[in-house]
XYZ file of C-alpha atoms in Angstrom:
572
model
C 24.376 -7.849 -54.211
C 26.216 -10.287 -56.430
C 24.783 -8.405 -59.478
C 25.868 -4.924 -57.856
C 29.336 -5.996 -57.230
C 29.913 -7.836 -60.591
C 30.808 -4.807 -62.633
C 33.332 -3.889 -59.907
C 35.111 -7.183 -59.552
C 38.573 -5.791 -60.470
C 38.585 -3.368 -57.626
C 37.280 -5.899 -54.991
C 40.014 -8.572 -55.967
C 42.428 -5.604 -55.370
C 41.042 -4.697 -52.236
C 40.884 -8.516 -51.029
C 44.519 -9.105 -52.198
C 45.981 -6.179 -50.491
C 44.002 -6.998 -47.269
C 45.520 -10.564 -47.329
C 48.771 -9.035 -47.532
C 47.949 -6.911 -44.570
C 46.878 -9.737 -42.535
C 49.932 -11.684 -43.577
C 52.096 -9.185 -42.447
C 50.320 -9.171 -39.104
C 51.228 -12.622 -38.696
C 54.720 -12.435 -39.801
C 56.100 -11.094 -36.385
C 54.999 -14.398 -34.769
C 57.760 -16.207 -37.092
C 60.293 -13.722 -36.062
C 59.308 -13.954 -32.344
C 59.377 -17.625 -32.468
C 63.000 -17.160 -33.629
C 63.890 -14.795 -30.956
C 62.405 -16.964 -28.316
C 64.510 -19.894 -29.657
C 67.787 -17.810 -29.620
C 67.022 -17.110 -26.079
C 66.344 -20.679 -25.170
C 69.744 -21.676 -26.604
C 71.468 -18.927 -24.556
C 72.407 -16.955 -27.492
C 73.758 -13.714 -26.353
C 75.060 -12.287 -29.682
C 73.122 -9.202 -30.283
C 73.850 -8.828 -33.788
C 71.669 -12.069 -34.368
C 68.521 -10.519 -33.010
C 68.613 -7.839 -35.641
C 67.178 -9.627 -38.348
C 63.802 -10.954 -36.502
C 63.742 -7.516 -34.800
C 63.585 -5.680 -38.146
C 61.036 -8.414 -39.570
C 58.845 -7.809 -36.779
C 58.920 -3.880 -37.308
C 58.451 -4.434 -41.150
C 55.631 -6.850 -40.513
C 53.548 -4.288 -38.134
C 54.207 -1.470 -40.412
C 53.255 -3.611 -43.502
C 50.137 -4.686 -41.697
C 49.334 -1.032 -41.259
C 50.109 0.431 -44.566
C 48.324 -2.745 -46.467
C 45.034 -2.275 -44.197
C 45.129 1.438 -44.844
C 45.464 0.932 -48.683
C 42.673 -2.038 -48.783
C 40.543 0.124 -46.678
C 40.704 3.179 -48.639
C 40.190 0.906 -51.921
C 37.040 -0.841 -50.586
C 35.515 2.480 -48.975
C 36.086 4.246 -52.149
C 34.256 1.330 -54.228
C 31.665 1.240 -51.485
C 30.774 4.984 -51.676
C 30.692 4.730 -55.590
C 28.142 1.875 -55.247
C 26.079 3.524 -52.970
C 25.953 6.847 -55.137
C 25.121 4.728 -58.267
C 22.336 2.801 -56.299
C 20.883 6.206 -54.805
C 20.733 7.545 -58.265
C 19.273 4.149 -59.811
C 16.704 4.101 -57.094
C 15.827 7.912 -57.560
C 15.310 7.238 -61.357
C 13.226 4.273 -60.399
C 11.190 6.323 -58.014
C 10.544 8.901 -60.768
C 9.146 6.070 -62.901
C 6.797 4.841 -60.353
C 3.161 6.071 -60.276
C 2.185 8.449 -57.542
C 0.061 5.638 -56.228
C 3.149 3.314 -55.573
C 5.003 6.345 -54.088
C 2.124 7.410 -51.845
C 1.876 3.733 -50.344
C 4.789 4.678 -48.201
C 5.168 7.591 -46.129
C 7.938 10.310 -46.693
C 9.548 9.201 -43.502
C 9.874 5.682 -45.044
C 11.265 6.967 -48.116
C 13.642 8.953 -46.236
C 14.770 6.117 -44.078
C 15.313 3.782 -47.302
C 17.163 6.462 -49.210
C 19.394 7.382 -46.517
C 20.149 5.017 -43.830
C 19.023 1.718 -45.622
C 21.493 2.509 -48.429
C 24.138 3.600 -45.971
C 24.262 0.031 -44.513
C 25.794 -1.196 -47.848
C 28.951 0.485 -46.678
C 30.094 -2.047 -44.106
C 29.617 -4.963 -46.150
C 31.426 -3.635 -49.028
C 34.184 -1.756 -47.276
C 34.794 -4.197 -44.469
C 33.064 -7.343 -44.531
C 34.358 -8.468 -48.427
C 38.115 -7.589 -47.843
C 38.482 -8.139 -44.146
C 36.403 -11.484 -43.675
C 38.027 -13.109 -46.835
C 41.394 -12.005 -45.625
C 40.877 -13.034 -42.106
C 39.368 -16.452 -43.181
C 42.297 -17.432 -45.551
C 45.341 -16.793 -43.375
C 44.220 -18.894 -40.295
C 43.815 -21.806 -43.182
C 47.365 -21.227 -44.103
C 48.645 -20.933 -40.549
C 46.830 -24.245 -39.674
C 48.400 -25.868 -42.662
C 52.108 -24.683 -41.405
C 51.427 -26.021 -38.112
C 50.528 -29.588 -39.612
C 53.700 -29.322 -41.550
C 55.734 -28.540 -38.308
C 53.959 -31.598 -36.533
C 50.588 -33.211 -37.320
C 49.998 -33.979 -33.671
C 50.240 -30.338 -32.568
C 47.874 -29.661 -35.692
C 45.336 -31.947 -34.490
C 45.511 -30.237 -30.921
C 45.201 -26.997 -32.529
C 41.948 -28.062 -34.116
C 40.344 -29.123 -30.767
C 38.543 -26.108 -30.246
C 36.828 -25.848 -33.354
C 33.949 -28.163 -32.770
C 33.150 -26.385 -29.608
C 33.504 -23.109 -31.093
C 31.275 -24.263 -34.216
C 28.806 -25.509 -31.649
C 28.095 -21.975 -30.229
C 28.381 -20.398 -33.445
C 25.540 -22.694 -34.562
C 23.501 -22.225 -31.547
C 23.904 -18.166 -31.986
C 22.920 -18.213 -35.713
C 19.867 -20.281 -34.785
C 17.205 -17.539 -35.573
C 19.607 -14.854 -35.714
C 18.745 -13.499 -39.274
C 15.007 -13.187 -38.415
C 15.754 -11.679 -34.866
C 18.059 -9.271 -36.764
C 15.445 -8.647 -39.447
C 12.690 -7.927 -36.605
C 15.180 -5.496 -34.843
C 15.838 -3.713 -38.286
C 12.136 -3.325 -39.018
C 11.671 -1.907 -35.476
C 14.491 0.653 -35.919
C 13.102 1.453 -39.361
C 9.655 2.209 -38.013
C 11.119 4.149 -34.986
C 13.043 6.277 -37.624
C 10.166 6.611 -39.927
C 7.824 7.887 -36.887
C 10.369 10.141 -35.646
C 10.528 12.029 -38.990
C 6.859 12.106 -38.889
C 6.914 13.403 -35.439
C 9.370 16.040 -35.918
C 7.437 17.102 -39.203
C 4.198 17.464 -37.036
C 5.875 19.126 -34.147
C 3.776 22.251 -34.859
C 0.445 20.416 -34.508
C 1.700 18.434 -31.492
C 2.855 21.881 -30.043
C -0.655 23.568 -30.771
C -2.351 20.709 -29.166
C -0.102 20.935 -26.077
C 1.090 17.385 -26.650
C 4.382 15.985 -25.504
C 6.553 13.376 -26.850
C 5.438 11.052 -24.336
C 1.748 11.620 -25.174
C 2.389 10.966 -28.865
C 1.360 7.308 -28.480
C 2.801 5.951 -31.942
C 6.209 7.504 -31.344
C 6.339 6.084 -27.895
C 5.321 2.785 -29.142
C 7.635 2.680 -31.840
C 10.551 3.589 -29.329
C 9.564 0.729 -26.938
C 9.510 -1.851 -29.971
C 12.779 -0.692 -31.090
C 14.041 -1.334 -27.459
C 12.443 -4.636 -27.280
C 13.773 -5.898 -30.720
C 17.317 -4.682 -30.013
C 17.372 -6.401 -26.496
C 15.654 -9.511 -27.797
C 18.269 -9.743 -30.743
C 21.221 -8.966 -28.249
C 20.151 -11.275 -25.417
C 19.585 -14.020 -27.779
C 23.227 -14.104 -29.113
C 24.920 -12.533 -26.491
C 26.067 -15.678 -24.380
C 26.762 -17.816 -27.549
C 28.864 -15.041 -29.373
C 30.872 -14.443 -26.320
C 31.491 -18.158 -25.744
C 32.259 -18.712 -29.236
C 34.786 -15.878 -29.402
C 36.339 -17.049 -26.232
C 36.395 -20.594 -27.471
C 37.982 -20.541 -30.915
C 41.280 -18.662 -29.622
C 41.748 -21.126 -26.653
C 44.025 -23.381 -28.653
C 46.854 -23.376 -26.152
C 44.732 -25.311 -23.792
C 45.224 -28.219 -25.952
C 48.446 -27.299 -27.701
C 50.729 -26.375 -24.695
C 50.112 -29.912 -23.139
C 50.702 -31.936 -26.285
C 53.585 -29.594 -27.431
C 55.471 -30.028 -23.907
C 54.608 -33.626 -23.902
C 56.126 -34.337 -27.200
C 59.200 -32.024 -26.340
C 59.944 -34.190 -23.305
C 59.757 -37.223 -25.192
C 62.277 -35.790 -27.514
C 59.414 -35.789 -30.554
C 59.813 -32.092 -31.288
C 62.701 -29.515 -31.336
C 62.536 -26.444 -29.171
C 62.424 -24.195 -31.943
C 59.259 -26.138 -33.559
C 57.740 -26.223 -30.297
C 57.859 -22.500 -29.869
C 56.976 -21.894 -33.455
C 53.788 -24.270 -33.192
C 52.699 -22.638 -29.939
C 53.013 -19.011 -31.381
C 51.102 -19.775 -34.673
C 48.604 -21.660 -32.772
C 47.871 -18.505 -30.600
C 47.990 -16.482 -34.014
C 45.994 -18.918 -36.019
C 42.370 -18.151 -34.544
C 42.951 -14.429 -33.789
C 41.759 -13.158 -37.163
C 38.607 -15.352 -36.585
C 37.564 -12.542 -34.034
C 37.374 -9.933 -36.424
C 35.357 -12.133 -38.712
C 32.944 -12.594 -35.916
C 32.719 -8.995 -35.117
C 31.041 -8.557 -38.643
C 28.279 -11.287 -37.974
C 25.533 -8.865 -37.492
C 26.686 -6.989 -40.687
C 26.510 -10.192 -42.657
C 23.103 -10.933 -41.263
C 21.793 -7.629 -42.310
C 23.081 -7.639 -45.718
C 20.170 -9.866 -47.132
C 17.838 -7.414 -45.233
C 19.336 -4.648 -47.154
C 19.418 -6.322 -50.401
C 15.522 -7.484 -50.074
C 14.713 -3.906 -49.303
C 16.496 -2.624 -52.472
C 14.936 -5.445 -54.417
C 11.402 -4.749 -53.235
C 11.783 -0.960 -54.484
C 13.357 -2.072 -57.886
C 10.753 -4.376 -58.405
C 7.791 -2.312 -58.026
C 5.651 -1.842 -61.100
C 6.531 1.261 -63.498
C 4.136 3.580 -65.178
C 3.814 1.848 -68.496
C 5.038 4.776 -70.863
C 6.610 4.997 -74.521
C 10.223 5.133 -74.933
C 10.647 7.157 -78.094
C 9.757 10.791 -78.816
C 6.190 11.349 -80.162
C 5.445 14.063 -82.749
C 2.851 16.298 -81.116
C 1.032 18.181 -83.804
C -1.137 20.322 -81.443
C -1.831 20.604 -77.650
C -5.458 19.841 -77.222
C -6.511 17.435 -74.498
C -9.151 14.581 -74.812
C -10.393 12.290 -72.275
C -12.026 9.493 -74.085
C -14.251 6.846 -71.911
C -11.341 7.435 -69.031
C -11.924 5.077 -66.258
C -9.541 5.427 -62.852
C -9.640 4.305 -59.295
C -7.001 4.547 -56.520
C -7.684 0.878 -55.694
C -10.224 -1.537 -56.677
C -12.710 -0.540 -53.825
C -12.677 3.286 -54.752
C -13.329 4.355 -58.322
C -12.948 8.050 -58.900
C -14.708 7.956 -62.379
C -15.650 5.866 -65.302
C -16.328 6.680 -68.909
C -14.982 10.158 -68.412
C -15.008 11.882 -71.740
C -14.181 15.786 -72.520
C -12.014 17.974 -74.596
C -9.786 20.949 -73.522
C -9.245 22.902 -76.805
C -5.609 24.198 -77.730
C -4.559 27.500 -76.536
C -7.934 27.803 -74.628
C -8.645 27.903 -70.787
C -10.914 25.085 -69.761
C -12.012 25.129 -66.045
C -13.043 22.079 -63.931
C -15.311 23.082 -60.901
C -17.187 20.785 -58.435
C -17.464 19.752 -54.957
C -14.469 18.152 -52.762
C -13.944 14.635 -53.823
C -15.394 14.558 -57.162
C -12.019 13.976 -59.102
C -10.839 17.434 -60.211
C -7.469 17.193 -59.036
C -7.138 13.460 -60.165
C -7.646 14.802 -63.764
C -4.869 17.089 -63.587
C -2.651 14.494 -62.020
C -3.538 11.696 -64.832
C -2.564 14.441 -67.358
C 0.701 15.228 -65.518
C 1.553 11.619 -65.896
C 1.171 10.700 -62.151
C -0.807 7.567 -62.842
C -2.078 5.553 -65.823
C -5.673 5.303 -66.455
C -7.388 1.747 -65.869
C -9.526 2.116 -69.017
C -10.166 4.503 -72.074
C -7.242 6.843 -73.078
C -6.159 10.433 -72.397
C -4.627 12.065 -75.647
C -2.529 15.267 -76.335
C -2.663 16.391 -79.738
C -4.218 13.012 -80.733
C -1.464 10.764 -79.094
C -2.157 8.597 -76.034
C -0.245 9.713 -73.300
C 0.852 6.159 -72.591
C 2.934 6.103 -75.665
C 4.633 9.442 -74.527
C 7.682 8.945 -72.512
C 7.924 10.174 -69.007
C 10.457 12.866 -69.857
C 8.470 14.250 -72.977
C 5.266 14.302 -70.736
C 7.289 16.297 -68.117
C 8.215 18.930 -70.814
C 4.944 19.230 -72.331
C 3.106 19.854 -69.048
C 3.540 22.206 -66.152
C 1.601 21.200 -63.056
C 1.101 24.300 -60.721
C -0.848 23.013 -57.300
C -1.478 24.494 -53.835
C 1.075 22.207 -52.571
C 4.111 23.231 -54.969
C 7.357 22.252 -53.216
C 10.322 24.668 -52.832
C 13.632 23.476 -51.807
C 15.788 24.558 -49.117
C 18.042 26.326 -51.517
C 18.178 29.818 -52.852
C 15.427 31.341 -54.969
C 17.719 31.275 -57.967
C 18.202 27.576 -57.263
C 14.567 26.927 -57.021
C 14.069 28.607 -60.322
C 16.524 26.566 -62.353
C 14.785 23.488 -61.467
C 12.574 24.437 -64.386
C 15.485 25.556 -66.757
C 18.822 24.629 -65.411
C 20.797 27.007 -68.013
C 18.468 29.606 -67.337
C 20.176 33.439 -67.216
C 19.511 35.703 -64.537
C 17.686 37.962 -67.078
C 15.399 35.029 -67.800
C 14.517 34.433 -64.269
C 14.086 37.912 -63.405
C 11.667 38.486 -66.343
C 9.750 35.386 -65.083
C 9.391 36.632 -61.886
C 8.297 39.908 -62.749
C 5.652 38.396 -64.690
C 4.556 36.565 -61.567
C 4.560 39.788 -59.528
C 7.412 38.427 -57.092
C 10.046 40.193 -58.225
C 9.864 43.010 -55.748
C 9.290 41.076 -52.726
C 12.497 38.855 -53.610
C 14.671 42.079 -53.951
C 13.540 42.985 -50.528
C 14.794 39.615 -49.094
C 18.299 39.943 -47.319
C 20.180 38.336 -50.375
C 17.829 38.872 -52.940
C 17.617 36.001 -55.702
C 20.178 34.592 -53.721
C 18.235 34.351 -50.280
C 18.011 30.659 -49.101
C 14.386 29.909 -48.161
C 13.422 27.442 -45.622
C 12.500 23.684 -46.064
C 9.443 23.601 -48.416
C 9.661 27.483 -48.543
C 8.738 27.867 -44.923
C 10.318 31.384 -44.549
C 7.841 32.781 -47.406
C 4.129 33.274 -46.731
C 1.784 31.035 -48.670
C 1.056 33.791 -51.278
C 4.932 34.290 -51.990
C 5.605 30.626 -52.258
C 2.531 30.482 -54.865
C 4.050 33.338 -56.877
C 7.466 31.854 -56.907
C 6.196 28.484 -58.080
C 4.032 30.167 -60.904
C 7.282 32.356 -61.739
C 9.034 28.921 -61.943
C 6.092 27.676 -64.503
C 6.671 30.579 -66.294
C 10.312 29.752 -66.748
C 9.583 26.251 -67.898
C 7.291 27.635 -70.693
C 5.397 24.401 -71.441
C 2.534 24.506 -73.911
C 0.155 22.950 -71.364
C -0.435 24.189 -67.999
C -2.462 22.646 -65.184
C -3.535 24.980 -62.447
C -4.830 23.182 -59.329
C -6.338 25.419 -56.775
C -3.267 27.807 -57.897
C -4.985 30.688 -55.694
C -5.642 28.559 -52.641
C -3.203 30.258 -50.279
C -4.287 33.783 -51.426
C -6.203 36.289 -49.255
C -8.345 39.136 -51.086
C -5.579 41.519 -51.198
C -3.107 38.769 -52.385
C -5.331 37.066 -54.933
C -5.018 40.006 -57.312
C -1.241 39.606 -57.379
C -1.537 35.693 -58.065
C -4.304 36.221 -60.615
C -2.008 38.617 -62.498
C 0.677 35.984 -62.396
C -1.629 33.309 -63.578
C -2.875 35.513 -66.478
C 0.756 35.939 -67.624
C 1.491 32.072 -67.233
C -1.410 31.063 -69.513
C -0.925 33.365 -72.513
C -1.062 31.056 -75.695
C -1.063 27.934 -73.498
C -3.657 25.012 -73.291
C -4.840 25.529 -69.766
C -6.914 23.412 -67.258
C -7.765 25.169 -64.264
C -9.264 23.666 -61.101
C -10.576 26.304 -58.733
C -12.922 26.670 -55.795
C -12.939 30.460 -56.375
C -15.338 30.840 -59.308
C -14.260 34.337 -59.691
C -11.026 33.320 -61.168
C -12.629 31.243 -64.062
C -15.667 33.484 -65.025
C -13.679 34.145 -68.439
C -12.911 30.641 -69.134
C -13.453 29.388 -72.593
C -15.243 26.327 -71.115
C -16.314 25.262 -67.538
C -16.790 21.533 -66.829
C -19.022 20.863 -63.765
C -17.681 17.481 -62.273
C -19.960 15.800 -59.703
C -19.398 12.190 -58.349
C -16.755 11.408 -61.141
C -18.994 12.308 -63.873
C -19.819 15.501 -66.002
C -22.813 17.156 -65.023
C -22.617 20.243 -67.082
C -20.424 22.181 -69.722
C -20.276 25.600 -70.782
C -19.301 29.014 -70.313
C -19.926 30.948 -67.071
C -23.098 32.809 -68.251
C -24.405 29.514 -69.899
C -23.969 27.707 -66.837
C -25.730 29.973 -64.460
C -28.920 29.035 -66.762
C -28.199 25.416 -67.416
C -26.567 23.999 -64.225
C -28.304 24.016 -60.978
C -25.066 22.870 -59.416
C -22.976 25.462 -60.859
C -25.871 28.232 -60.075
C -25.436 27.061 -56.358
C -21.811 27.161 -55.932
C -21.783 30.659 -57.738
C -24.490 31.906 -55.073
C -22.438 30.555 -52.262
C -19.115 32.271 -53.641
C -20.814 35.435 -53.974
C -22.258 35.354 -50.548
C -18.886 34.720 -49.061
C -17.434 37.774 -50.801
C -20.378 39.842 -49.661
C -19.839 38.640 -46.040
C -16.169 39.459 -46.417
C -16.794 43.147 -47.593
C -19.450 43.599 -44.899
C -16.697 42.914 -42.143
């Protein structure tokens, strides 16, 4: 937290200083009230003499409100700026992580972290720092004033501190750990709730209610138990401490009255000491109201640090000169973890401006090849080169400019089609976007939508059909115009009628590009310059369609199966 706040120290000090002024203004009326009571005790009935202390009370109350508002506005402005900066910093961090690291957490966990966890920084920065410091300084000053007025009453004023501190100590025993457990349970519940909502279609399809979704119910129960365990463990001690600290009059009044009756203190000082004693520990109640926030600060900081400390992809920093766009795998080895190896010593070449297709049965590593080229992971051994340059030496930004990755799961945001297209090229004109959509065979259906290109599509493009989403993503790839195109099951969502349109889109996309296409539908790659047959992480055969029909039993079998499916479809 200190590292985060260091560069904003000036604004923090301003907020604290103004907060101190606000708390001080809130105490000033007690001095004026003491003077008024003293005048009354002396029997002074001159109304004019009361004007000044009354005015001081009004000014003090007004100043308290004004300075508090200024401090709050300053600290909130700072808090929201810091949260904004941290979100941007963490977003950049996540973009530099390997997909392996990203996928270790569910989308619900990332949502919880980026939204709610970072929002928890608001209270410590906006409230705890200025208000706690101000509300700790003022009691110290008031206690010193009471000691100056009469040291004996000052000692009596301190009598409740040992008892209050004892209750505070008992309250803090295990407080942070119980708070951490509650925060963990709340985080798990929120994550599970996100997953539950996203999976509501499946739950409905199988006629399951919320109560029958065991993981969700368990998370809700654990959240309740964690909250009750935390609350009940501190409730008594917190209440006792909050009631004990301000109970100074139990000791101050008897001592003050005894000293007054013995002639050891004037009536004015007695009244002043009694009122200041009452006011001296009132600010501590505000401090104690922030105890849960202060306990959670470390939890939030630890979570932020846990993400910032994640290992990034080891990539180059400088822009590399790429002379060509052929792709070479040289003895590449990769596994998602130590137990599951995808392939070892994998070597092949994808020639520049040619279509290289990769086929094979599920689980053979086809999609992994595309994702490695796209920069989702670093290889464990060997190297992948683009134009003779190791991708590890290419920055992530340059890698993303060089490569367009189109998969069956490409994401469309809940924005207009125009805005989705401009993710590929932010400064693209409407004419450029329309031209890309025409090439991708999606301009006509876009124009039939209520607002054309300004139509806002649902989350993940849910208001479009699978084939329509795929054509829009291909149009977006066309607009990006990268020299290397990776097509991972790009026709997966197409029906026979729609496949022709998507194939036309792909034909427009791959012109004069280095293309690697992964496809189950072999009819889409029969004209490929080279087809690689992948089996269990190794290359079984390479060649053209006609060559592989004669030389590869696996390919011939896959082709026969593919043809039989089409014949059955036609028979129906």
